Amino acid sequence: MRLIEELANRHRESELALPIWFENGRLKLLDQLKLPFEEDIQSIASIEELGEAIRSMMIRGSGAIGLCGAYGIYLAAYQSKGDVEKIRQAGDLLKSTRPTAVNLMKTVDEMVATASSAQGDVVETLEQKAVEIIERQLEFEYQLGKYGAELIEDGDTIMTHCHSGALGGAGYGGRALSVLRAAHEQGKNIHVFTCETRPYLQGARITAYELKKFGIPHTLITDNMSGFCMNTGKIDKIVVGSDRVSANGDLANKVGTYMHALAAKENGIPFYTATSSHTIDFDTPSGDAIEVEMRNADEVTQIKGVRIAPEGTSALYPSFDITPNKLISGIITEKGVITAPFEQNLGRLNEKVNV
Ligand code: RUB
């Protein structure tokens, strides 16, 4: 059995929820579009199919699409028997699927650079690299979960937005849910408010599914209820994930995050993002330089193919928004919790990590 298959078997025996794995020459992924009603495993036979799965959001979340970079490039190497030109083309295809989450870009670049400089067998070298990336990401989840859980007190109600969880990451809890899962596993009595997250409903469909799986008490709210809940004392803290953090600490995350952060500031509620050093983009100085993905307006005028607005209604779907660093209380990473001044303190993190 290949190293990368052994890894998946080992992970499946632990209490992990895996978004993607390699099996018998194919990639397998849990179709997130069908959650929570169906746990359907899709078989991916080519890099084109993987690109389409990312575009359609069958697999999504910045951590999980980062892993697609590792698995996808490995698949391209395996199928082409290590043809570096084909591997590069596969990298370009994957990077063109979704622009905002930096993990995908970084992971693809890391894999392609490894292929270009491989001394021995390219396929084996990339298999080892992919395993290293997957294990590293999982380790980040355990570590950032531990640091983040220190911020959570017994009895806290924590609000989260979108889905920043195991299936959006490497399987423990992704980013925000690693914090919540670790606090829960430490025996803290917590309650989570999950925003449904229009229009794709990741909060209602996937976060609620995972919170149920992990046994964490939770309440579903629609996105526009967050201000009311904060203002009436129902929420103690907010923890969200991150698709990209710029060098000055501005945060790109699922659209709606910014309005929650504004309401949190007004109501004196700590607002945290859980992330890892891999999601901090030191090449992007501030949030206004981050490309926000614009998705098809049909995704707003329809829910699962059913129209909810009159024929001909125009709609807009920026998939992410930018929360400026002044609204952020702390950035939870695998190295600890970073606070303001962010530019300076994130810079120190950069000196310590090489990812
Ligand atoms: C997912 C999303 C999540 C982030 C952050 O967007 O915005 O909140 O990925 O979570 P989409 P994490 O569903 O459009 O991919 O940091 O855990 O990835």
mmCIF file of N, CA and C in Angstrom, residues 65-148:
data_model
loop_
_atom_site.group_PDB
_atom_site.id
_atom_site.type_symbol
_atom_site.label_atom_id
_atom_site.label_comp_id
_atom_site.label_asym_id
_atom_site.label_seq_id
_atom_site.Cartn_x
_atom_site.Cartn_y
_atom_site.Cartn_z
ATOM 1 N N ILE A 65 -9.246 23.157 0.357
ATOM 2 C CA ILE A 65 -8.797 23.353 -1.028
ATOM 3 C C ILE A 65 -7.273 23.479 -1.084
ATOM 4 N N GLY A 66 -6.681 23.885 0.036
ATOM 5 C CA GLY A 66 -5.212 23.820 0.136
ATOM 6 C C GLY A 66 -4.748 22.371 -0.002
ATOM 7 N N LEU A 67 -5.434 21.466 0.676
ATOM 8 C CA LEU A 67 -5.065 20.042 0.564
ATOM 9 C C LEU A 67 -5.293 19.524 -0.857
ATOM 10 N N CYS A 68 -6.295 20.081 -1.538
ATOM 11 C CA CYS A 68 -6.511 19.699 -2.942
ATOM 12 C C CYS A 68 -5.261 20.011 -3.765
ATOM 13 N N GLY A 69 -4.568 21.078 -3.386
ATOM 14 C CA GLY A 69 -3.307 21.410 -4.068
ATOM 15 C C GLY A 69 -2.312 20.269 -3.923
ATOM 16 N N ALA A 70 -2.202 19.729 -2.716
ATOM 17 C CA ALA A 70 -1.243 18.637 -2.479
ATOM 18 C C ALA A 70 -1.705 17.352 -3.172
ATOM 19 N N TYR A 71 -2.962 16.977 -2.957
ATOM 20 C CA TYR A 71 -3.478 15.738 -3.558
ATOM 21 C C TYR A 71 -3.538 15.841 -5.082
ATOM 22 N N GLY A 72 -3.956 17.010 -5.564
ATOM 23 C CA GLY A 72 -4.125 17.186 -7.007
ATOM 24 C C GLY A 72 -2.799 17.079 -7.744
ATOM 25 N N ILE A 73 -1.775 17.725 -7.200
ATOM 26 C CA ILE A 73 -0.470 17.668 -7.872
ATOM 27 C C ILE A 73 0.096 16.247 -7.772
ATOM 28 N N TYR A 74 -0.158 15.602 -6.637
ATOM 29 C CA TYR A 74 0.298 14.216 -6.538
ATOM 30 C C TYR A 74 -0.423 13.350 -7.582
ATOM 31 N N LEU A 75 -1.725 13.554 -7.740
ATOM 32 C CA LEU A 75 -2.481 12.779 -8.745
ATOM 33 C C LEU A 75 -1.904 13.004 -10.145
ATOM 34 N N ALA A 76 -1.601 14.276 -10.444
ATOM 35 C CA ALA A 76 -1.034 14.595 -11.766
ATOM 36 C C ALA A 76 0.315 13.899 -11.949
ATOM 37 N N ALA A 77 1.110 13.853 -10.895
ATOM 38 C CA ALA A 77 2.426 13.191 -10.978
ATOM 39 C C ALA A 77 2.254 11.684 -11.169
ATOM 40 N N TYR A 78 1.335 11.120 -10.415
ATOM 41 C CA TYR A 78 1.064 9.679 -10.451
ATOM 42 C C TYR A 78 0.584 9.270 -11.852
ATOM 43 N N GLN A 79 -0.327 10.079 -12.407
ATOM 44 C CA GLN A 79 -0.894 9.718 -13.715
ATOM 45 C C GLN A 79 0.077 9.971 -14.868
ATOM 46 N N SER A 80 0.926 10.983 -14.718
ATOM 47 C CA SER A 80 1.851 11.309 -15.818
ATOM 48 C C SER A 80 3.208 10.639 -15.630
ATOM 49 N N LYS A 81 3.304 9.843 -14.576
ATOM 50 C CA LYS A 81 4.573 9.182 -14.211
ATOM 51 C C LYS A 81 5.689 10.200 -14.007
ATOM 52 N N GLY A 82 5.308 11.321 -13.394
ATOM 53 C CA GLY A 82 6.323 12.301 -12.982
ATOM 54 C C GLY A 82 6.722 13.306 -14.050
ATOM 55 N N ASP A 83 5.871 13.533 -15.048
ATOM 56 C CA ASP A 83 6.174 14.519 -16.102
ATOM 57 C C ASP A 83 6.021 15.944 -15.523
ATOM 58 N N VAL A 84 7.150 16.629 -15.358
ATOM 59 C CA VAL A 84 7.133 17.912 -14.640
ATOM 60 C C VAL A 84 6.317 18.976 -15.388
ATOM 61 N N GLU A 85 6.322 18.939 -16.723
ATOM 62 C CA GLU A 85 5.535 19.912 -17.484
ATOM 63 C C GLU A 85 4.037 19.698 -17.208
ATOM 64 N N LYS A 86 3.626 18.440 -17.212
ATOM 65 C CA LYS A 86 2.193 18.143 -16.926
ATOM 66 C C LYS A 86 1.844 18.554 -15.485
ATOM 67 N N ILE A 87 2.787 18.367 -14.602
ATOM 68 C CA ILE A 87 2.566 18.732 -13.193
ATOM 69 C C ILE A 87 2.378 20.252 -13.081
ATOM 70 N N ARG A 88 3.205 20.989 -13.812
ATOM 71 C CA ARG A 88 3.069 22.460 -13.818
ATOM 72 C C ARG A 88 1.708 22.888 -14.360
ATOM 73 N N GLN A 89 1.286 22.246 -15.449
ATOM 74 C CA GLN A 89 -0.026 22.597 -16.041
ATOM 75 C C GLN A 89 -1.161 22.296 -15.050
ATOM 76 N N ALA A 90 -1.007 21.179 -14.347
ATOM 77 C CA ALA A 90 -2.029 20.833 -13.342
ATOM 78 C C ALA A 90 -2.072 21.917 -12.271
ATOM 79 N N GLY A 91 -0.905 22.413 -11.886
ATOM 80 C CA GLY A 91 -0.832 23.483 -10.881
ATOM 81 C C GLY A 91 -1.547 24.731 -11.363
ATOM 82 N N ASP A 92 -1.331 25.105 -12.627
ATOM 83 C CA ASP A 92 -1.988 26.303 -13.172
ATOM 84 C C ASP A 92 -3.502 26.121 -13.173
ATOM 85 N N LEU A 93 -3.924 24.916 -13.540
ATOM 86 C CA LEU A 93 -5.369 24.668 -13.572
ATOM 87 C C LEU A 93 -5.964 24.816 -12.164
ATOM 88 N N LEU A 94 -5.317 24.199 -11.179
ATOM 89 C CA LEU A 94 -5.865 24.262 -9.817
ATOM 90 C C LEU A 94 -5.898 25.695 -9.298
ATOM 91 N N LYS A 95 -4.841 26.458 -9.596
ATOM 92 C CA LYS A 95 -4.770 27.827 -9.081
ATOM 93 C C LYS A 95 -5.800 28.749 -9.737
ATOM 94 N N SER A 96 -6.324 28.337 -10.901
ATOM 95 C CA SER A 96 -7.304 29.192 -11.576
ATOM 96 C C SER A 96 -8.733 28.955 -11.070
ATOM 97 N N THR A 97 -8.916 27.996 -10.152
ATOM 98 C CA THR A 97 -10.289 27.635 -9.777
ATOM 99 C C THR A 97 -10.945 28.661 -8.863
ATOM 100 N N ARG A 98 -10.236 29.021 -7.769
ATOM 101 C CA ARG A 98 -10.804 29.990 -6.818
ATOM 102 C C ARG A 98 -9.671 30.916 -6.365
ATOM 103 N N PRO A 99 -9.884 32.232 -6.423
ATOM 104 C CA PRO A 99 -8.743 33.137 -6.220
ATOM 105 C C PRO A 99 -8.430 33.569 -4.795
ATOM 106 N N THR A 100 -9.370 33.456 -3.859
ATOM 107 C CA THR A 100 -9.176 34.171 -2.586
ATOM 108 C C THR A 100 -8.355 33.397 -1.555
ATOM 109 N N ALA A 101 -8.630 32.101 -1.413
ATOM 110 C CA ALA A 101 -7.941 31.324 -0.368
ATOM 111 C C ALA A 101 -6.474 31.099 -0.760
ATOM 112 N N VAL A 102 -5.572 31.595 0.071
ATOM 113 C CA VAL A 102 -4.150 31.562 -0.302
ATOM 114 C C VAL A 102 -3.537 30.170 -0.127
ATOM 115 N N ASN A 103 -4.128 29.329 0.707
ATOM 116 C CA ASN A 103 -3.558 27.991 0.951
ATOM 117 C C ASN A 103 -3.422 27.193 -0.333
ATOM 118 N N LEU A 104 -4.427 27.328 -1.204
ATOM 119 C CA LEU A 104 -4.398 26.590 -2.469
ATOM 120 C C LEU A 104 -3.178 27.013 -3.287
ATOM 121 N N MET A 105 -2.976 28.325 -3.400
ATOM 122 C CA MET A 105 -1.848 28.837 -4.204
ATOM 123 C C MET A 105 -0.517 28.379 -3.609
ATOM 124 N N LYS A 106 -0.412 28.527 -2.276
ATOM 125 C CA LYS A 106 0.863 28.199 -1.631
ATOM 126 C C LYS A 106 1.175 26.711 -1.723
ATOM 127 N N THR A 107 0.142 25.893 -1.549
ATOM 128 C CA THR A 107 0.381 24.443 -1.563
ATOM 129 C C THR A 107 0.760 23.977 -2.966
ATOM 130 N N VAL A 108 0.053 24.508 -3.965
ATOM 131 C CA VAL A 108 0.396 24.151 -5.346
ATOM 132 C C VAL A 108 1.839 24.561 -5.633
ATOM 133 N N ASP A 109 2.190 25.790 -5.259
ATOM 134 C CA ASP A 109 3.565 26.270 -5.522
ATOM 135 C C ASP A 109 4.595 25.377 -4.833
ATOM 136 N N GLU A 110 4.286 24.971 -3.612
ATOM 137 C CA GLU A 110 5.231 24.135 -2.852
ATOM 138 C C GLU A 110 5.405 22.778 -3.540
ATOM 139 N N MET A 111 4.300 22.216 -4.008
ATOM 140 C CA MET A 111 4.362 20.901 -4.673
ATOM 141 C C MET A 111 5.094 21.010 -6.023
ATOM 142 N N VAL A 112 4.777 22.060 -6.796
ATOM 143 C CA VAL A 112 5.408 22.208 -8.121
ATOM 144 C C VAL A 112 6.909 22.469 -7.964
ATOM 145 N N ALA A 113 7.267 23.288 -6.965
ATOM 146 C CA ALA A 113 8.698 23.549 -6.724
ATOM 147 C C ALA A 113 9.405 22.250 -6.339
ATOM 148 N N THR A 114 8.734 21.417 -5.569
ATOM 149 C CA THR A 114 9.329 20.134 -5.162
ATOM 150 C C THR A 114 9.540 19.244 -6.390
ATOM 151 N N ALA A 115 8.556 19.259 -7.297
ATOM 152 C CA ALA A 115 8.692 18.449 -8.522
ATOM 153 C C ALA A 115 9.873 18.941 -9.345
ATOM 154 N N SER A 116 9.991 20.279 -9.464
ATOM 155 C CA SER A 116 11.056 20.839 -10.299
ATOM 156 C C SER A 116 12.445 20.528 -9.756
ATOM 157 N N SER A 117 12.555 20.436 -8.440
ATOM 158 C CA SER A 117 13.898 20.235 -7.873
ATOM 159 C C SER A 117 14.147 18.792 -7.440
ATOM 160 N N ALA A 118 13.203 17.897 -7.749
ATOM 161 C CA ALA A 118 13.345 16.497 -7.269
ATOM 162 C C ALA A 118 14.616 15.860 -7.835
ATOM 163 N N GLN A 119 15.339 15.213 -6.955
ATOM 164 C CA GLN A 119 16.579 14.550 -7.390
ATOM 165 C C GLN A 119 16.298 13.130 -7.883
ATOM 166 N N GLY A 120 15.445 12.423 -7.124
ATOM 167 C CA GLY A 120 15.166 11.034 -7.487
ATOM 168 C C GLY A 120 13.837 10.922 -8.226
ATOM 169 N N ASP A 121 13.072 9.911 -7.861
ATOM 170 C CA ASP A 121 11.778 9.637 -8.488
ATOM 171 C C ASP A 121 10.766 10.747 -8.138
ATOM 172 N N VAL A 122 10.231 11.406 -9.171
ATOM 173 C CA VAL A 122 9.361 12.569 -8.937
ATOM 174 C C VAL A 122 8.066 12.150 -8.226
ATOM 175 N N VAL A 123 7.514 10.995 -8.634
ATOM 176 C CA VAL A 123 6.234 10.571 -8.041
ATOM 177 C C VAL A 123 6.417 10.305 -6.545
ATOM 178 N N GLU A 124 7.468 9.573 -6.210
ATOM 179 C CA GLU A 124 7.707 9.269 -4.790
ATOM 180 C C GLU A 124 8.023 10.524 -3.993
ATOM 181 N N THR A 125 8.798 11.406 -4.591
ATOM 182 C CA THR A 125 9.148 12.653 -3.884
ATOM 183 C C THR A 125 7.880 13.460 -3.600
ATOM 184 N N LEU A 126 6.975 13.509 -4.592
ATOM 185 C CA LEU A 126 5.747 14.295 -4.388
ATOM 186 C C LEU A 126 4.795 13.604 -3.424
ATOM 187 N N GLU A 127 4.841 12.286 -3.406
ATOM 188 C CA GLU A 127 3.994 11.575 -2.444
ATOM 189 C C GLU A 127 4.437 11.940 -1.021
ATOM 190 N N GLN A 128 5.752 11.907 -0.810
ATOM 191 C CA GLN A 128 6.266 12.264 0.523
ATOM 192 C C GLN A 128 5.927 13.708 0.881
ATOM 193 N N LYS A 129 6.045 14.588 -0.113
ATOM 194 C CA LYS A 129 5.747 16.007 0.136
ATOM 195 C C LYS A 129 4.265 16.186 0.483
ATOM 196 N N ALA A 130 3.397 15.506 -0.263
ATOM 197 C CA ALA A 130 1.954 15.636 0.008
ATOM 198 C C ALA A 130 1.642 15.155 1.420
ATOM 199 N N VAL A 131 2.233 14.034 1.808
ATOM 200 C CA VAL A 131 2.005 13.498 3.161
ATOM 201 C C VAL A 131 2.483 14.509 4.211
ATOM 202 N N GLU A 132 3.648 15.110 3.931
ATOM 203 C CA GLU A 132 4.194 16.108 4.872
ATOM 204 C C GLU A 132 3.229 17.296 5.014
ATOM 205 N N ILE A 133 2.685 17.756 3.879
ATOM 206 C CA ILE A 133 1.768 18.911 3.911
ATOM 207 C C ILE A 133 0.491 18.572 4.679
ATOM 208 N N ILE A 134 -0.040 17.379 4.432
ATOM 209 C CA ILE A 134 -1.292 16.977 5.099
ATOM 210 C C ILE A 134 -1.063 16.868 6.610
ATOM 211 N N GLU A 135 0.042 16.220 6.982
ATOM 212 C CA GLU A 135 0.324 16.050 8.420
ATOM 213 C C GLU A 135 0.611 17.394 9.076
ATOM 214 N N ARG A 136 1.271 18.269 8.351
ATOM 215 C CA ARG A 136 1.584 19.598 8.902
ATOM 216 C C ARG A 136 0.289 20.359 9.176
ATOM 217 N N GLN A 137 -0.626 20.285 8.196
ATOM 218 C CA GLN A 137 -1.876 21.024 8.377
ATOM 219 C C GLN A 137 -2.687 20.488 9.556
ATOM 220 N N LEU A 138 -2.661 19.169 9.696
ATOM 221 C CA LEU A 138 -3.386 18.564 10.814
ATOM 222 C C LEU A 138 -2.757 18.994 12.145
ATOM 223 N N GLU A 139 -1.459 19.000 12.188
ATOM 224 C CA GLU A 139 -0.757 19.425 13.403
ATOM 225 C C GLU A 139 -1.102 20.882 13.734
ATOM 226 N N PHE A 140 -1.184 21.730 12.701
ATOM 227 C CA PHE A 140 -1.584 23.132 12.921
ATOM 228 C C PHE A 140 -2.963 23.169 13.599
ATOM 229 N N GLU A 141 -3.865 22.315 13.138
ATOM 230 C CA GLU A 141 -5.218 22.338 13.701
ATOM 231 C C GLU A 141 -5.185 22.006 15.198
ATOM 232 N N TYR A 142 -4.399 20.972 15.566
ATOM 233 C CA TYR A 142 -4.313 20.620 16.987
ATOM 234 C C TYR A 142 -3.716 21.780 17.785
ATOM 235 N N GLN A 143 -2.663 22.382 17.240
ATOM 236 C CA GLN A 143 -1.957 23.440 17.978
ATOM 237 C C GLN A 143 -2.794 24.711 18.094
ATOM 238 N N LEU A 144 -3.367 25.159 16.976
ATOM 239 C CA LEU A 144 -4.148 26.398 17.049
ATOM 240 C C LEU A 144 -5.409 26.173 17.885
ATOM 241 N N GLY A 145 -5.912 24.952 17.860
ATOM 242 C CA GLY A 145 -7.075 24.610 18.682
ATOM 243 C C GLY A 145 -6.736 24.785 20.159
ATOM 244 N N LYS A 146 -5.554 24.311 20.529
ATOM 245 C CA LYS A 146 -5.117 24.404 21.928
ATOM 246 C C LYS A 146 -4.955 25.869 22.354
ATOM 247 N N TYR A 147 -4.296 26.669 21.514
ATOM 248 C CA TYR A 147 -4.108 28.085 21.866
ATOM 249 C C TYR A 147 -5.449 28.823 21.905
ATOM 250 N N GLY A 148 -6.293 28.535 20.928
ATOM 251 C CA GLY A 148 -7.584 29.223 20.866
ATOM 252 C C GLY A 148 -8.465 28.858 22.041
#
